[in-house]
Structure formats: structure tokens, C-alpha cells
Amino acid sequence: MTAVTKSRRQVRLSRKLGIALTPKAVRHFEKRPYPPGEHGRARRRTESDYAVRLREKQRLRAQYMLREKQLLKVYENARKHPGLTGEVMVEDLETRLDALVLRAGFGRTILQARQAVTHRHILVDGKIVDRPSFRVKPGQTIQVKPKSQTTTPFQVAAAGAHRDVLPTLPGYLEVNLEKLSATLTRKPKRAEVPVTCEVQLVVEFYAR
């Protein structure tokens, strides 16, 4: 699948879910603020409770680019921990290495951030980690490895080029863009995680 095809799929998925998953999708929303397809402009019929919950689950999946099996595992793990299950899910997902690479501004989209990890450009406490699902612990530092910092994509990131399309830097991250380094200072809290989702509906979807 080419980069252009992936981009188009993300735009179409964004319109279907009603959230912008990429900067390009934001521009398309401005032109076409309705779902894709020939009936996209038509007023949406009253949705069933199942459809509403399903859409919220798909929204969460899409924002972290997860497979269904991965999200289900996150839900099952969250149930075992104290606190509201939906909030625990998001707080756990936000410590994924690819998510933090994105939040830090080292990539423009979650796809770019994931590729940076899988292509072995990212260090955690000085060691290469190539698993996007790796959970970063408070106090750990992620950094683009020195050799990769000289490449154009990361030089663009170091100049702050992605900050205009990314959410405000969350309080649980300390970032030094010039050095392409970021430290997770504490566990994220759901209220400050820049994810659009009614997480309680996701919990209700799986608990049905």
C-alpha cells in the first residue's frame, strides 16, 4: 500500500468517524464536514445504542492505530486495575512508545511516529526499542538516535514544524525538540490526554 493510498484511507476513515486523524483530514473536514459516500450529506438517522458505542470504540482504535485484538486486550487489562476502566484504558494507551513519539512532536501523525519506532530510529534510555506497543515508564527518556537526527524528517521535527498541527504539549511530557528528546515525567491522566472519545461507551461496548 502506497503512502498516498494510506493517506486517502485515513481521510475517509476520519470522515466516517467524525474526527480528524491526520492534518490532511482537518483540511478535508473544512471542505466536506459530513460522512463519505453518496448519502453522506443526508441527515443521519437515529442511531442505535450499539452503533453509538461501536463508533466510539472505532474512534479510540483509529487514534492509536490498533487492531481489535489489541484494544480488547487493553480493556481486559484495565478491568483488573482500580479506577474507572475507560480512563485506565486511555492512560495505559498513552504510555505506548509510538503515542509519546507523536505527542513529543517527533512525527506528524501516529503512522509517522510508529514508523520511526519500527525503523529503529528511537531510543528509550539509550537503547533502541522497535516495538510501538512498548510501555514507557515515568522517568524514562525517549530520543531519536544521533545518526537519525541528521536526516531531513527529524531535522524538520527538531525545527518544530509539527507543533502547529499537533495538540498542545501535555503536562506529563518534558520535551527538548532541538535534541529530539522527551521524558515521561509521570503517568498521564485521562483529562489531559488529547484523544477524542467517550471512553465509557467503549467500556459499555465490550461489557455488553
PDB file of C-alpha atoms in Angstrom:
ATOM      1  CA  MET A   1       0.000   0.000   0.000  1.00  0.00           C
ATOM      2  CA  THR A   2       1.459   3.366  -1.035  1.00  0.00           C
ATOM      3  CA  ALA A   3       1.713   6.395   1.243  1.00  0.00           C
ATOM      4  CA  VAL A   4      -0.895   8.198  -0.877  1.00  0.00           C
ATOM      5  CA  THR A   5      -3.335   5.292  -0.559  1.00  0.00           C
ATOM      6  CA  LYS A   6      -2.819   5.160   3.217  1.00  0.00           C
ATOM      7  CA  SER A   7      -3.401   8.903   3.436  1.00  0.00           C
ATOM      8  CA  ARG A   8      -6.661   8.657   1.494  1.00  0.00           C
ATOM      9  CA  ARG A   9      -7.847   5.803   3.697  1.00  0.00           C
ATOM     10  CA  GLN A  10      -7.128   7.852   6.804  1.00  0.00           C
ATOM     11  CA  VAL A  11      -9.086  10.805   5.405  1.00  0.00           C
ATOM     12  CA  ARG A  12     -12.054   8.593   4.555  1.00  0.00           C
ATOM     13  CA  LEU A  13     -11.940   6.933   7.975  1.00  0.00           C
ATOM     14  CA  SER A  14     -11.758  10.370   9.598  1.00  0.00           C
ATOM     15  CA  ARG A  15     -14.937  11.481   7.852  1.00  0.00           C
ATOM     16  CA  LYS A  16     -16.679   8.224   8.783  1.00  0.00           C
ATOM     17  CA  LEU A  17     -15.786   8.562  12.474  1.00  0.00           C
ATOM     18  CA  GLY A  18     -16.278  12.315  12.652  1.00  0.00           C
ATOM     19  CA  ILE A  19     -12.764  13.110  13.906  1.00  0.00           C
ATOM     20  CA  ALA A  20      -9.637  14.304  12.097  1.00  0.00           C
ATOM     21  CA  LEU A  21      -6.985  11.583  12.347  1.00  0.00           C
ATOM     22  CA  THR A  22      -4.351  13.481  10.346  1.00  0.00           C
ATOM     23  CA  PRO A  23      -3.564  17.123   9.444  1.00  0.00           C
ATOM     24  CA  LYS A  24      -4.724  16.382   5.895  1.00  0.00           C
ATOM     25  CA  ALA A  25      -8.052  15.160   7.249  1.00  0.00           C
ATOM     26  CA  VAL A  26      -8.536  18.521   9.006  1.00  0.00           C
ATOM     27  CA  ARG A  27      -8.444  20.283   5.627  1.00  0.00           C
ATOM     28  CA  HIS A  28     -10.910  17.813   4.142  1.00  0.00           C
ATOM     29  CA  PHE A  29     -13.293  18.319   7.067  1.00  0.00           C
ATOM     30  CA  GLU A  30     -13.363  22.023   6.296  1.00  0.00           C
ATOM     31  CA  LYS A  31     -14.483  21.253   2.741  1.00  0.00           C
ATOM     32  CA  ARG A  32     -16.708  18.257   3.455  1.00  0.00           C
ATOM     33  CA  PRO A  33     -17.972  18.194   7.046  1.00  0.00           C
ATOM     34  CA  TYR A  34     -20.090  15.069   6.519  1.00  0.00           C
ATOM     35  CA  PRO A  35     -19.523  11.296   6.215  1.00  0.00           C
ATOM     36  CA  PRO A  36     -18.244   9.785   2.927  1.00  0.00           C
ATOM     37  CA  GLY A  37     -20.491   8.148   0.342  1.00  0.00           C
ATOM     38  CA  GLU A  38     -23.441   9.249  -1.755  1.00  0.00           C
ATOM     39  CA  HIS A  39     -25.646   9.618   1.329  1.00  0.00           C
ATOM     40  CA  GLY A  40     -23.046  11.462   3.361  1.00  0.00           C
ATOM     41  CA  ARG A  41     -24.880  14.786   3.156  1.00  0.00           C
ATOM     42  CA  ALA A  42     -28.161  13.285   4.289  1.00  0.00           C
ATOM     43  CA  ARG A  43     -29.188  13.763   7.891  1.00  0.00           C
ATOM     44  CA  ARG A  44     -28.030  10.776   9.910  1.00  0.00           C
ATOM     45  CA  ARG A  45     -30.857   8.552  11.092  1.00  0.00           C
ATOM     46  CA  THR A  46     -31.280   7.965  14.799  1.00  0.00           C
ATOM     47  CA  GLU A  47     -28.557   5.532  15.730  1.00  0.00           C
ATOM     48  CA  SER A  48     -28.960   2.510  17.954  1.00  0.00           C
ATOM     49  CA  ASP A  49     -27.086   2.357  21.259  1.00  0.00           C
ATOM     50  CA  TYR A  50     -24.921  -0.353  19.713  1.00  0.00           C
ATOM     51  CA  ALA A  51     -23.971   1.839  16.747  1.00  0.00           C
ATOM     52  CA  VAL A  52     -23.019   4.736  19.015  1.00  0.00           C
ATOM     53  CA  ARG A  53     -20.852   2.525  21.219  1.00  0.00           C
ATOM     54  CA  LEU A  54     -19.282   0.857  18.202  1.00  0.00           C
ATOM     55  CA  ARG A  55     -18.320   4.227  16.713  1.00  0.00           C
ATOM     56  CA  GLU A  56     -16.647   5.332  19.956  1.00  0.00           C
ATOM     57  CA  LYS A  57     -14.697   2.093  20.081  1.00  0.00           C
ATOM     58  CA  GLN A  58     -13.610   2.570  16.463  1.00  0.00           C
ATOM     59  CA  ARG A  59     -12.598   6.151  17.239  1.00  0.00           C
ATOM     60  CA  LEU A  60     -10.298   5.017  20.018  1.00  0.00           C
ATOM     61  CA  ARG A  61      -8.836   2.264  17.853  1.00  0.00           C
ATOM     62  CA  ALA A  62      -8.173   4.647  14.982  1.00  0.00           C
ATOM     63  CA  GLN A  63      -6.456   7.322  17.071  1.00  0.00           C
ATOM     64  CA  TYR A  64      -3.906   4.800  18.317  1.00  0.00           C
ATOM     65  CA  MET A  65      -3.972   2.705  15.105  1.00  0.00           C
ATOM     66  CA  LEU A  66      -4.768  -0.503  16.968  1.00  0.00           C
ATOM     67  CA  ARG A  67      -6.094  -3.836  15.832  1.00  0.00           C
ATOM     68  CA  GLU A  68      -9.282  -5.035  17.504  1.00  0.00           C
ATOM     69  CA  LYS A  69      -7.414  -7.744  19.369  1.00  0.00           C
ATOM     70  CA  GLN A  70      -5.011  -5.165  20.791  1.00  0.00           C
ATOM     71  CA  LEU A  71      -7.759  -2.872  22.088  1.00  0.00           C
ATOM     72  CA  LEU A  72      -9.674  -5.780  23.598  1.00  0.00           C
ATOM     73  CA  LYS A  73      -6.531  -6.800  25.495  1.00  0.00           C
ATOM     74  CA  VAL A  74      -6.151  -3.232  26.796  1.00  0.00           C
ATOM     75  CA  TYR A  75      -9.769  -3.343  28.018  1.00  0.00           C
ATOM     76  CA  GLU A  76      -9.310  -6.697  29.739  1.00  0.00           C
ATOM     77  CA  ASN A  77      -6.156  -5.479  31.482  1.00  0.00           C
ATOM     78  CA  ALA A  78      -7.822  -2.218  32.544  1.00  0.00           C
ATOM     79  CA  ARG A  79     -10.654  -4.116  34.240  1.00  0.00           C
ATOM     80  CA  LYS A  80      -8.121  -5.621  36.646  1.00  0.00           C
ATOM     81  CA  HIS A  81      -6.903  -2.239  37.859  1.00  0.00           C
ATOM     82  CA  PRO A  82      -8.569   0.177  40.305  1.00  0.00           C
ATOM     83  CA  GLY A  83     -10.286   3.244  38.878  1.00  0.00           C
ATOM     84  CA  LEU A  84     -12.685   3.808  36.002  1.00  0.00           C
ATOM     85  CA  THR A  85     -11.962   1.211  33.337  1.00  0.00           C
ATOM     86  CA  GLY A  86     -12.276   3.628  30.398  1.00  0.00           C
ATOM     87  CA  GLU A  87      -9.897   6.134  31.930  1.00  0.00           C
ATOM     88  CA  VAL A  88      -7.414   3.405  32.815  1.00  0.00           C
ATOM     89  CA  MET A  89      -7.529   2.245  29.175  1.00  0.00           C
ATOM     90  CA  VAL A  90      -6.616   5.649  27.776  1.00  0.00           C
ATOM     91  CA  GLU A  91      -3.971   6.294  30.414  1.00  0.00           C
ATOM     92  CA  ASP A  92      -2.381   2.948  29.530  1.00  0.00           C
ATOM     93  CA  LEU A  93      -2.545   3.534  25.767  1.00  0.00           C
ATOM     94  CA  GLU A  94      -0.960   6.948  26.160  1.00  0.00           C
ATOM     95  CA  THR A  95       2.233   5.378  27.519  1.00  0.00           C
ATOM     96  CA  ARG A  96       2.764   3.462  24.273  1.00  0.00           C
ATOM     97  CA  LEU A  97       6.064   4.434  22.689  1.00  0.00           C
ATOM     98  CA  ASP A  98       4.524   5.420  19.347  1.00  0.00           C
ATOM     99  CA  ALA A  99       1.938   7.635  21.087  1.00  0.00           C
ATOM    100  CA  LEU A 100       4.609   9.507  23.034  1.00  0.00           C
ATOM    101  CA  VAL A 101       6.795   9.923  19.934  1.00  0.00           C
ATOM    102  CA  LEU A 102       3.789  11.639  18.350  1.00  0.00           C
ATOM    103  CA  ARG A 103       2.958  13.798  21.381  1.00  0.00           C
ATOM    104  CA  ALA A 104       6.595  14.911  21.595  1.00  0.00           C
ATOM    105  CA  GLY A 105       6.411  16.219  18.034  1.00  0.00           C
ATOM    106  CA  PHE A 106       8.944  13.802  16.529  1.00  0.00           C
ATOM    107  CA  GLY A 107       6.323  12.824  13.933  1.00  0.00           C
ATOM    108  CA  ARG A 108       3.334  14.499  12.305  1.00  0.00           C
ATOM    109  CA  THR A 109       0.895  11.580  12.540  1.00  0.00           C
ATOM    110  CA  ILE A 110       0.594   8.370  14.541  1.00  0.00           C
ATOM    111  CA  LEU A 111       1.652   6.493  11.394  1.00  0.00           C
ATOM    112  CA  GLN A 112       4.861   8.528  11.114  1.00  0.00           C
ATOM    113  CA  ALA A 113       5.543   8.033  14.804  1.00  0.00           C
ATOM    114  CA  ARG A 114       5.047   4.278  14.501  1.00  0.00           C
ATOM    115  CA  GLN A 115       7.356   4.076  11.505  1.00  0.00           C
ATOM    116  CA  ALA A 116      10.026   5.971  13.430  1.00  0.00           C
ATOM    117  CA  VAL A 117       9.850   3.256  16.081  1.00  0.00           C
ATOM    118  CA  THR A 118       9.695   0.221  13.783  1.00  0.00           C
ATOM    119  CA  HIS A 119      12.529   1.571  11.607  1.00  0.00           C
ATOM    120  CA  ARG A 120      14.713   1.634  14.741  1.00  0.00           C
ATOM    121  CA  HIS A 121      15.157   5.396  14.985  1.00  0.00           C
ATOM    122  CA  ILE A 122      14.027   5.655  18.630  1.00  0.00           C
ATOM    123  CA  LEU A 123      15.959   5.070  21.839  1.00  0.00           C
ATOM    124  CA  VAL A 124      14.488   4.547  25.309  1.00  0.00           C
ATOM    125  CA  ASP A 125      17.038   5.315  27.998  1.00  0.00           C
ATOM    126  CA  GLY A 126      19.766   4.974  25.384  1.00  0.00           C
ATOM    127  CA  LYS A 127      18.676   1.621  23.944  1.00  0.00           C
ATOM    128  CA  ILE A 128      16.884   1.024  20.634  1.00  0.00           C
ATOM    129  CA  VAL A 129      13.262  -0.054  21.059  1.00  0.00           C
ATOM    130  CA  ASP A 130      11.415  -1.027  17.879  1.00  0.00           C
ATOM    131  CA  ARG A 131       8.066  -2.092  19.395  1.00  0.00           C
ATOM    132  CA  PRO A 132       5.372   0.610  19.060  1.00  0.00           C
ATOM    133  CA  SER A 133       3.415  -1.022  21.902  1.00  0.00           C
ATOM    134  CA  PHE A 134       6.318  -0.727  24.358  1.00  0.00           C
ATOM    135  CA  ARG A 135       5.051   0.978  27.528  1.00  0.00           C
ATOM    136  CA  VAL A 136       7.223   3.867  28.647  1.00  0.00           C
ATOM    137  CA  LYS A 137       7.516   4.251  32.417  1.00  0.00           C
ATOM    138  CA  PRO A 138       7.627   7.564  34.301  1.00  0.00           C
ATOM    139  CA  GLY A 139      11.199   8.802  34.418  1.00  0.00           C
ATOM    140  CA  GLN A 140      12.221   7.145  31.155  1.00  0.00           C
ATOM    141  CA  THR A 141      13.563   9.245  28.278  1.00  0.00           C
ATOM    142  CA  ILE A 142      12.834   8.694  24.598  1.00  0.00           C
ATOM    143  CA  GLN A 143      15.135  10.150  21.978  1.00  0.00           C
ATOM    144  CA  VAL A 144      15.807   9.963  18.259  1.00  0.00           C
ATOM    145  CA  LYS A 145      19.133   8.194  17.901  1.00  0.00           C
ATOM    146  CA  PRO A 146      22.017  10.549  16.957  1.00  0.00           C
ATOM    147  CA  LYS A 147      22.590   9.075  13.487  1.00  0.00           C
ATOM    148  CA  SER A 148      18.907   9.515  12.581  1.00  0.00           C
ATOM    149  CA  GLN A 149      18.785  13.106  13.863  1.00  0.00           C
ATOM    150  CA  THR A 150      20.746  14.247  10.807  1.00  0.00           C
ATOM    151  CA  THR A 151      18.079  13.047   8.374  1.00  0.00           C
ATOM    152  CA  THR A 152      15.616  15.514   6.858  1.00  0.00           C
ATOM    153  CA  PRO A 153      12.411  14.228   8.537  1.00  0.00           C
ATOM    154  CA  PHE A 154      13.879  14.589  12.012  1.00  0.00           C
ATOM    155  CA  GLN A 155      15.557  17.907  11.247  1.00  0.00           C
ATOM    156  CA  VAL A 156      12.112  19.159  10.250  1.00  0.00           C
ATOM    157  CA  ALA A 157      10.719  17.843  13.541  1.00  0.00           C
ATOM    158  CA  ALA A 158      13.547  19.449  15.539  1.00  0.00           C
ATOM    159  CA  ALA A 159      12.671  22.800  13.960  1.00  0.00           C
ATOM    160  CA  GLY A 160       9.181  22.488  15.469  1.00  0.00           C
ATOM    161  CA  ALA A 161       7.424  22.079  12.118  1.00  0.00           C
ATOM    162  CA  HIS A 162       4.841  19.649  13.513  1.00  0.00           C
ATOM    163  CA  ARG A 163       3.812  21.631  16.565  1.00  0.00           C
ATOM    164  CA  ASP A 164       1.320  23.717  14.579  1.00  0.00           C
ATOM    165  CA  VAL A 165      -0.761  20.630  13.713  1.00  0.00           C
ATOM    166  CA  LEU A 166      -0.401  18.740  16.986  1.00  0.00           C
ATOM    167  CA  PRO A 167      -2.321  19.303  20.232  1.00  0.00           C
ATOM    168  CA  THR A 168      -0.743  21.363  22.997  1.00  0.00           C
ATOM    169  CA  LEU A 169       2.103  19.502  24.667  1.00  0.00           C
ATOM    170  CA  PRO A 170       0.589  17.551  27.585  1.00  0.00           C
ATOM    171  CA  GLY A 171       1.839  18.116  31.122  1.00  0.00           C
ATOM    172  CA  TYR A 172       3.217  14.592  31.555  1.00  0.00           C
ATOM    173  CA  LEU A 173       5.920  15.151  28.908  1.00  0.00           C
ATOM    174  CA  GLU A 174       9.057  17.272  29.062  1.00  0.00           C
ATOM    175  CA  VAL A 175      10.407  17.821  25.554  1.00  0.00           C
ATOM    176  CA  ASN A 176      13.638  19.218  24.168  1.00  0.00           C
ATOM    177  CA  LEU A 177      12.875  19.442  20.459  1.00  0.00           C
ATOM    178  CA  GLU A 178      16.325  20.634  19.465  1.00  0.00           C
ATOM    179  CA  LYS A 179      17.799  17.472  20.946  1.00  0.00           C
ATOM    180  CA  LEU A 180      14.782  15.387  19.838  1.00  0.00           C
ATOM    181  CA  SER A 181      14.449  14.129  23.384  1.00  0.00           C
ATOM    182  CA  ALA A 182      11.440  13.736  25.682  1.00  0.00           C
ATOM    183  CA  THR A 183      10.893  12.414  29.206  1.00  0.00           C
ATOM    184  CA  LEU A 184       7.690  10.957  30.603  1.00  0.00           C
ATOM    185  CA  THR A 185       7.612  12.754  33.944  1.00  0.00           C
ATOM    186  CA  ARG A 186       4.546  10.992  35.386  1.00  0.00           C
ATOM    187  CA  LYS A 187       1.586   8.832  34.450  1.00  0.00           C
ATOM    188  CA  PRO A 188      -0.865  10.544  32.078  1.00  0.00           C
ATOM    189  CA  LYS A 189      -4.330  11.438  33.359  1.00  0.00           C
ATOM    190  CA  ARG A 190      -7.312  10.887  31.098  1.00  0.00           C
ATOM    191  CA  ALA A 191      -8.440  14.523  31.254  1.00  0.00           C
ATOM    192  CA  GLU A 192      -5.185  15.757  29.722  1.00  0.00           C
ATOM    193  CA  VAL A 193      -4.764  13.100  27.038  1.00  0.00           C
ATOM    194  CA  PRO A 194      -5.610  14.663  23.628  1.00  0.00           C
ATOM    195  CA  VAL A 195      -7.869  11.855  22.454  1.00  0.00           C
ATOM    196  CA  THR A 196     -11.446  12.373  21.264  1.00  0.00           C
ATOM    197  CA  CYS A 197     -13.544   9.561  22.695  1.00  0.00           C
ATOM    198  CA  GLU A 198     -16.337   8.904  25.174  1.00  0.00           C
ATOM    199  CA  VAL A 199     -14.435   6.108  26.859  1.00  0.00           C
ATOM    200  CA  GLN A 200     -17.367   4.956  28.984  1.00  0.00           C
ATOM    201  CA  LEU A 201     -19.164   3.992  25.764  1.00  0.00           C
ATOM    202  CA  VAL A 202     -16.157   1.887  24.782  1.00  0.00           C
ATOM    203  CA  VAL A 203     -16.375   0.090  28.113  1.00  0.00           C
ATOM    204  CA  GLU A 204     -20.110  -0.457  27.603  1.00  0.00           C
ATOM    205  CA  PHE A 205     -19.412  -1.875  24.126  1.00  0.00           C
ATOM    206  CA  TYR A 206     -17.088  -4.533  25.494  1.00  0.00           C
ATOM    207  CA  ALA A 207     -19.178  -5.210  28.600  1.00  0.00           C
ATOM    208  CA  ARG A 208     -22.356  -5.926  26.664  1.00  0.00           C
TER     209      ARG A 208
END
